[in-house]
């Protein structure tokens, strides 16, 4: 592997980029004894800090944390002067690092890599630099950064302007003297917000063209935080370790205070503390639910708007500067120094492009729909083609000649943001699908570089020459990245995270939002499992450990972790009364579920005494008749009651628009098989007979249930079919128990660790039915005659021991001619789909259930019509 570096056209590794990531990659590859060549189109090291020299450019992560941590001696040798260092100081730091480790000798500056092609014969990359110099390498690393390709100014007439034109991302090295000039700034992202106060100091007139008002908080710059310095000084290793295993790459305890339930005083106190602290991760951590719950998010957003109104004197300007239309944190918030105050200066004006869009840039200024402006200089602070831009721009072609641009035409596809299938030995540092821009970049960079270096070392030791992810592993990771984003509000914004700032770019959430800690764990787990999801080849043979590293929905995994940490006793070790009490205690702490029009309790005459029921009527005119759904709660025939499934019933009612009647039935072991099933049938008969009184449309009756409740729901359908009525329009069976056979594969795969366990299921059966009765169709409806049953919606969850019997029931019903909709609750457990308000990823499944319910019924009949039919 270690070929002599005197052969210039062939090295072990080529790295593109000499910023934070490229420099450290070079350092680590050299440690492995590899020959390396780094190319950068810039004239010096620095990456983003080489180019972004606009006035006011600073980091937005405290510099104590925004630095390398790989060498304690380096940390001792460098002292930052401010809490947020300026661009010149950060650039000095990177120069200092390059010199300290003698890195420059392997870096070629002002050299742009124009193409990279994988040569399958040679198992090497052919790299073209500039106009034609060629180079070969075994490993090709793009350390090109996430925000390095400026977005072209997509504004009509941009090339016509005769005055000075500046881009914040390509600011002249000699600086720009704007003294006494009439200046326009277009764009109010971080670059605009940092530069506007300083440009205002020079310009005679400054006009800011704002398309989207942005959230910004004061940086309160000054000396580095004494508290942080003390922590670092006291226990550097502990501090850096905590950063590596934190959510964002900075040691910080995530709050568990919920915005929606906190009192006004707590809300205010937490917000003011974050405002005073002046750190992005602080303001993003005011409430635990602000990134997922619109109501909580709005509390923070409104408090920021209040601050803006208190700073900006002109109410109209203050209103224009107050962000609306996107949730706080869904576009990257900014840290500023006197940004909003700048608009109090008499020579500064804000133009709202939502009200008067730019029509064209002209020779001497800017024309909007309402006005013509004359300028001496225009500053574009219009952002970047983020994350994918620099990667696809580099003309990378993989094994089959397919360019990365073509492969990613519908959005980036990576394994861990590190590699992509079809491109062997091609590594991206902080690529799409990794925490990157959502984290402290330096921590994420070090983790990526260390992972790549570790991987190359392992390959060498095991005799492999190439590595590449499998398509299965890659699509699994892409799915996980999207699942993590989908439970947050972030995909709702037109942000550069979504590619929404570049016209025509696919709308895909690109960074990994699951956290630096979760991501690091996934990377470590992959290595621990023999490079799961990677194919390695070499002279000694091939090795492929195919698979998906994270299949569970992220919020489901969090709930499981939370429950495991509580250390509750397994239900099956308790007497039923204690198990019921435990279930009631945990249910008391969960969110209540959505509001519905009306909730009333009543009693049904059952076969041996009254059965309590709770009726949920959707919002709307009280006299309107609705389809009726009789619902049975879960709990293994032993546990549960009207309260246990209350949030789920509210959710079903609200989503489907049906009247839901939740019926409590007799429980085992006090009332064993077939008591629960007979109660269910009696309840359905009663509901049918009393439909009008319940607000239901006669003849439009469905049943639904979860787990054992789904068992008795479908048994009731079988009994109704056998008895010739009542007519049931459809059945919804959520993770149903339909068989007593516990040998299916899903029991083997999911029988332990996902709340409903094999042991618990056995406990349920033992309480409910004698072994001799368990194959009876009223206990195991899969074994019954399924002909003539109503249209069915079955939910089968991936991590449920009952998954396969649910699927088997769906297949058997289909074979019997019953229309079936099988909904796979991907990444869910037996219980998680029902956790309304806690497990956000369950919402799309419940939406599907509601859709199925609606489809069971013909469109609602007018009231009079229904009454006549009765
Ligand atoms: O770019 P941006 P940026 N007509 O995309 C507007 C990092 N960073 O360079 O929001 C009119 O955020 C655009 O409007 P809209 C940081 O991660 C860090 O400021 O698309 N306006 C927006 O207002 C940051 O998030 C620091 O409606 C147009 C602005 O231009 C990322 O880099 C400092 C337009 C672009 O904002 C990017 O920040 C600087 C058009 N045609 C940057 N096109 C630190 O503090 C775009 N806009 C470390």
Coordinates of N, CA, C and O and ligand atoms in Angstrom, one line a residue, residues 48-49 52 54 56-61 66 90 147 151-155 168-169 186-194 209-214 280 326 331-335 353-354 358 380-384 386 437 494-497 500-501 503, ligand 1:
X48 N -13.4 27.0 4.1 CA -14.4 28.0 4.2 C -13.9 29.3 4.8 O -14.3 30.4 4.5
X49 N -12.9 29.1 5.7 CA -12.3 30.3 6.4 C -11.3 31.0 5.5 O -10.8 32.1 5.8
X52 N -14.5 32.9 3.0 CA -15.5 33.8 3.6 C -14.9 34.9 4.5 O -14.9 34.8 5.7
X54 N -15.8 38.1 4.5 CA -16.6 39.3 4.6 C -16.5 40.0 6.0 O -16.2 39.3 7.0
X56 N -17.2 41.0 9.5 CA -18.0 40.4 10.6 C -18.1 38.9 10.6 O -18.7 38.3 11.4
X57 N -17.3 38.2 9.6 CA -17.4 36.8 9.6 C -16.7 36.2 10.9 O -15.6 36.5 11.2
X58 N -17.5 35.4 11.6 CA -17.0 34.7 12.8 C -17.6 33.3 12.8 O -18.6 33.0 12.1
X59 N -17.1 32.4 13.7 CA -17.8 31.1 13.8 C -19.0 31.4 14.7 O -19.2 32.4 15.4
X60 N -20.0 30.4 14.6 CA -21.2 30.5 15.5 C -21.2 29.4 16.5 O -22.3 29.1 17.1
X61 N -20.1 28.7 16.7 CA -20.0 27.8 17.8 C -18.8 28.3 18.6 O -17.8 28.8 18.1
X66 N -14.8 24.9 18.9 CA -14.7 24.9 17.5 C -13.2 24.8 17.1 O -12.6 25.7 16.6
X90 N -9.4 32.5 12.9 CA -9.6 31.0 12.6 C -8.7 30.6 11.5 O -8.1 29.5 11.5
X147 N -20.6 23.9 2.7 CA -21.0 25.2 2.3 C -19.9 25.9 1.6 O -19.4 26.9 2.0
X151 N -24.0 29.7 -4.3 CA -25.2 29.6 -5.2 C -25.1 30.8 -6.2 O -24.8 31.9 -5.8
X152 N -25.4 30.5 -7.5 CA -25.3 31.6 -8.4 C -26.5 32.5 -8.2 O -27.5 32.1 -7.8
X153 N -26.2 33.8 -8.4 CA -27.3 34.7 -8.1 C -28.5 34.6 -9.1 O -28.3 35.0 -10.3
X154 N -29.5 33.9 -8.7 CA -30.6 33.6 -9.6 C -31.5 34.7 -9.8 O -32.7 34.6 -9.5
X155 N -31.0 35.9 -10.1 CA -31.8 37.1 -10.2 C -31.6 37.7 -11.6 O -30.4 37.9 -12.1
X168 N -20.4 37.6 -0.4 CA -19.8 37.3 1.0 C -18.9 36.1 1.0 O -17.9 36.0 1.7
X169 N -19.3 35.1 0.1 CA -18.5 33.9 0.1 C -17.2 33.9 -0.7 O -16.5 33.0 -0.8
X186 N -28.1 41.8 -0.6 CA -29.2 40.9 -0.9 C -29.0 39.6 -0.1 O -28.0 38.9 -0.2
X187 N -29.9 39.3 0.8 CA -29.8 38.0 1.6 C -29.6 38.3 3.1 O -28.8 39.2 3.4
X188 N -30.4 37.6 3.9 CA -30.4 37.8 5.3 C -30.2 36.5 6.1 O -30.9 36.2 7.0
X189 N -29.3 35.6 5.5 CA -28.9 34.4 6.3 C -27.8 34.8 7.2 O -27.5 36.0 7.5
X190 N -27.0 33.8 7.7 CA -25.9 34.1 8.6 C -24.9 35.1 8.1 O -24.5 36.0 8.8
X191 N -24.6 35.0 6.8 CA -23.6 35.9 6.2 C -24.1 37.3 6.1 O -23.4 38.2 6.5
X192 N -25.3 37.5 5.7 CA -25.9 38.8 5.6 C -26.0 39.4 7.0 O -25.6 40.6 7.3
X193 N -26.5 38.6 7.9 CA -26.7 39.1 9.3 C -25.4 39.5 10.0 O -25.4 40.4 10.8
X194 N -24.4 38.7 9.7 CA -23.1 39.1 10.3 C -22.5 40.3 9.7 O -21.8 41.1 10.3
X209 N -32.1 43.9 1.1 CA -33.2 43.2 0.4 C -33.4 41.9 1.1 O -32.6 41.0 1.0
X210 N -34.6 41.8 1.8 CA -34.8 40.6 2.6 C -36.0 39.8 1.9 O -37.1 40.3 1.7
X211 N -35.7 38.5 1.6 CA -36.8 37.7 1.1 C -37.5 36.9 2.3 O -38.7 36.8 2.3
X212 N -36.6 36.4 3.2 CA -37.2 35.7 4.4 C -36.6 36.3 5.6 O -35.3 36.3 5.8
X213 N -37.4 36.8 6.5 CA -36.9 37.3 7.8 C -36.3 36.1 8.6 O -36.9 35.0 8.5
X214 N -35.2 36.3 9.3 CA -34.5 35.2 9.9 C -34.5 35.3 11.4 O -34.4 36.5 11.9
X280 N -26.1 29.0 20.0 CA -27.1 28.4 19.2 C -27.7 27.2 19.8 O -28.9 26.9 19.9
X326 N -42.0 30.1 8.9 CA -41.2 28.9 9.2 C -41.0 28.8 10.7 O -40.9 29.8 11.4
X331 N -34.8 26.7 9.8 CA -33.7 27.2 9.0 C -32.7 27.5 10.0 O -33.0 27.9 11.2
X332 N -31.4 27.5 9.6 CA -30.4 27.7 10.7 C -30.5 29.1 11.3 O -30.4 30.1 10.6
X333 N -30.7 29.1 12.6 CA -30.8 30.5 13.2 C -29.4 31.1 13.2 O -28.4 30.4 13.1
X334 N -29.4 32.4 13.4 CA -28.1 33.2 13.4 C -27.7 33.7 14.7 O -28.6 33.9 15.6
X335 N -26.4 34.0 14.8 CA -25.9 34.7 16.0 C -25.4 36.1 15.5 O -24.7 36.1 14.5
X353 N -38.9 41.7 0.2 CA -39.0 41.2 -1.2 C -40.3 40.4 -1.3 O -40.7 40.1 -2.5
X354 N -40.9 40.1 -0.2 CA -42.2 39.4 -0.3 C -43.3 40.4 -0.8 O -44.3 40.0 -1.4
X358 N -37.8 41.6 -6.4 CA -36.9 42.2 -7.4 C -37.3 41.8 -8.8 O -37.6 40.6 -9.1
X380 N -23.9 40.3 -2.5 CA -24.7 39.1 -2.5 C -24.4 38.2 -1.3 O -23.2 37.8 -1.2
X381 N -25.3 38.1 -0.5 CA -25.2 37.2 0.7 C -26.2 36.1 0.5 O -27.0 35.8 1.4
X382 N -26.2 35.5 -0.7 CA -27.3 34.6 -1.1 C -27.1 33.1 -0.9 O -27.9 32.3 -1.3
X383 N -26.0 32.8 -0.2 CA -25.9 31.4 0.2 C -25.2 30.5 -0.7 O -24.5 30.9 -1.7
X384 N -25.4 29.2 -0.5 CA -24.6 28.1 -1.1 C -25.5 27.0 -1.7 O -26.7 26.8 -1.2
X386 N -25.8 23.9 -1.0 CA -25.2 23.2 0.2 C -25.1 21.7 0.1 O -25.9 21.1 -0.5
X437 N -23.6 19.7 9.3 CA -24.1 21.1 9.6 C -25.0 21.3 10.7 O -25.3 22.4 11.2
X494 N -38.5 25.9 3.9 CA -37.7 26.0 2.6 C -36.3 26.4 2.9 O -35.9 27.5 2.7
X495 N -35.6 25.5 3.5 CA -34.2 25.8 3.9 C -33.2 25.2 3.0 O -33.5 24.3 2.1
X496 N -31.9 25.5 3.2 CA -30.9 24.9 2.4 C -30.6 23.5 2.9 O -30.1 22.6 2.2
X497 N -31.1 23.1 4.2 CA -31.0 21.7 4.6 C -31.8 20.9 3.7 O -31.6 19.7 3.5
X500 N -33.9 23.6 -0.7 CA -35.0 24.4 -1.2 C -34.5 25.8 -1.7 O -35.2 26.5 -2.3
X501 N -33.2 26.2 -1.3 CA -32.8 27.5 -1.7 C -32.2 27.5 -3.2 O -31.9 28.6 -3.7
X503 N -33.0 26.7 -7.0 CA -34.1 26.4 -7.9 C -33.8 25.0 -8.6 O -32.7 24.8 -9.1
Ligands
LIG1 O1 -26.7 31.7 3.2 P1 -28.3 31.4 3.5 P2 -25.6 32.2 4.2 N1 -33.3 36.7 -4.0 O2 -28.7 30.4 2.5 C1 -31.4 35.0 0.3 C2 -23.2 28.9 7.5 N2 -22.6 30.2 7.9 O3 -24.4 32.4 3.4 O4 -34.2 32.5 3.0 C3 -33.4 37.2 -2.8 O5 -28.5 31.1 4.9 C4 -32.1 33.9 1.1 O6 -33.5 34.1 1.2 P3 -34.4 32.8 1.5 C5 -24.5 28.7 8.3 O7 -24.7 27.4 8.5 C6 -22.1 30.3 9.1 O8 -26.0 33.4 5.0 O9 -34.0 31.8 0.6 N3 -32.8 36.7 -1.7 C7 -31.4 34.1 2.5 O10 -31.9 35.2 3.2 C8 -25.5 29.3 7.3 O11 -26.8 28.8 7.5 C9 -21.6 31.4 9.6 O12 -35.8 33.3 1.2 C10 -32.2 35.5 -1.9 C11 -30.0 34.5 2.0 O13 -30.1 35.0 0.7 C12 -24.9 28.9 6.0 O14 -23.5 29.0 6.1 C13 -21.6 32.5 8.8 C14 -32.0 35.0 -3.2 C15 -29.0 33.3 2.0 O15 -28.9 32.8 3.3 C16 -25.4 29.7 4.9 O16 -25.4 31.1 5.2 C17 -22.1 32.5 7.5 C18 -32.6 35.6 -4.3 N4 -32.5 35.1 -5.5 C19 -22.6 31.3 7.1 N5 -31.3 33.8 -3.1 C20 -21.1 31.4 11.0 O17 -21.5 32.2 11.8 C21 -31.0 33.7 -1.8 N6 -31.5 34.7 -1.1 C22 -20.2 30.4 11.3

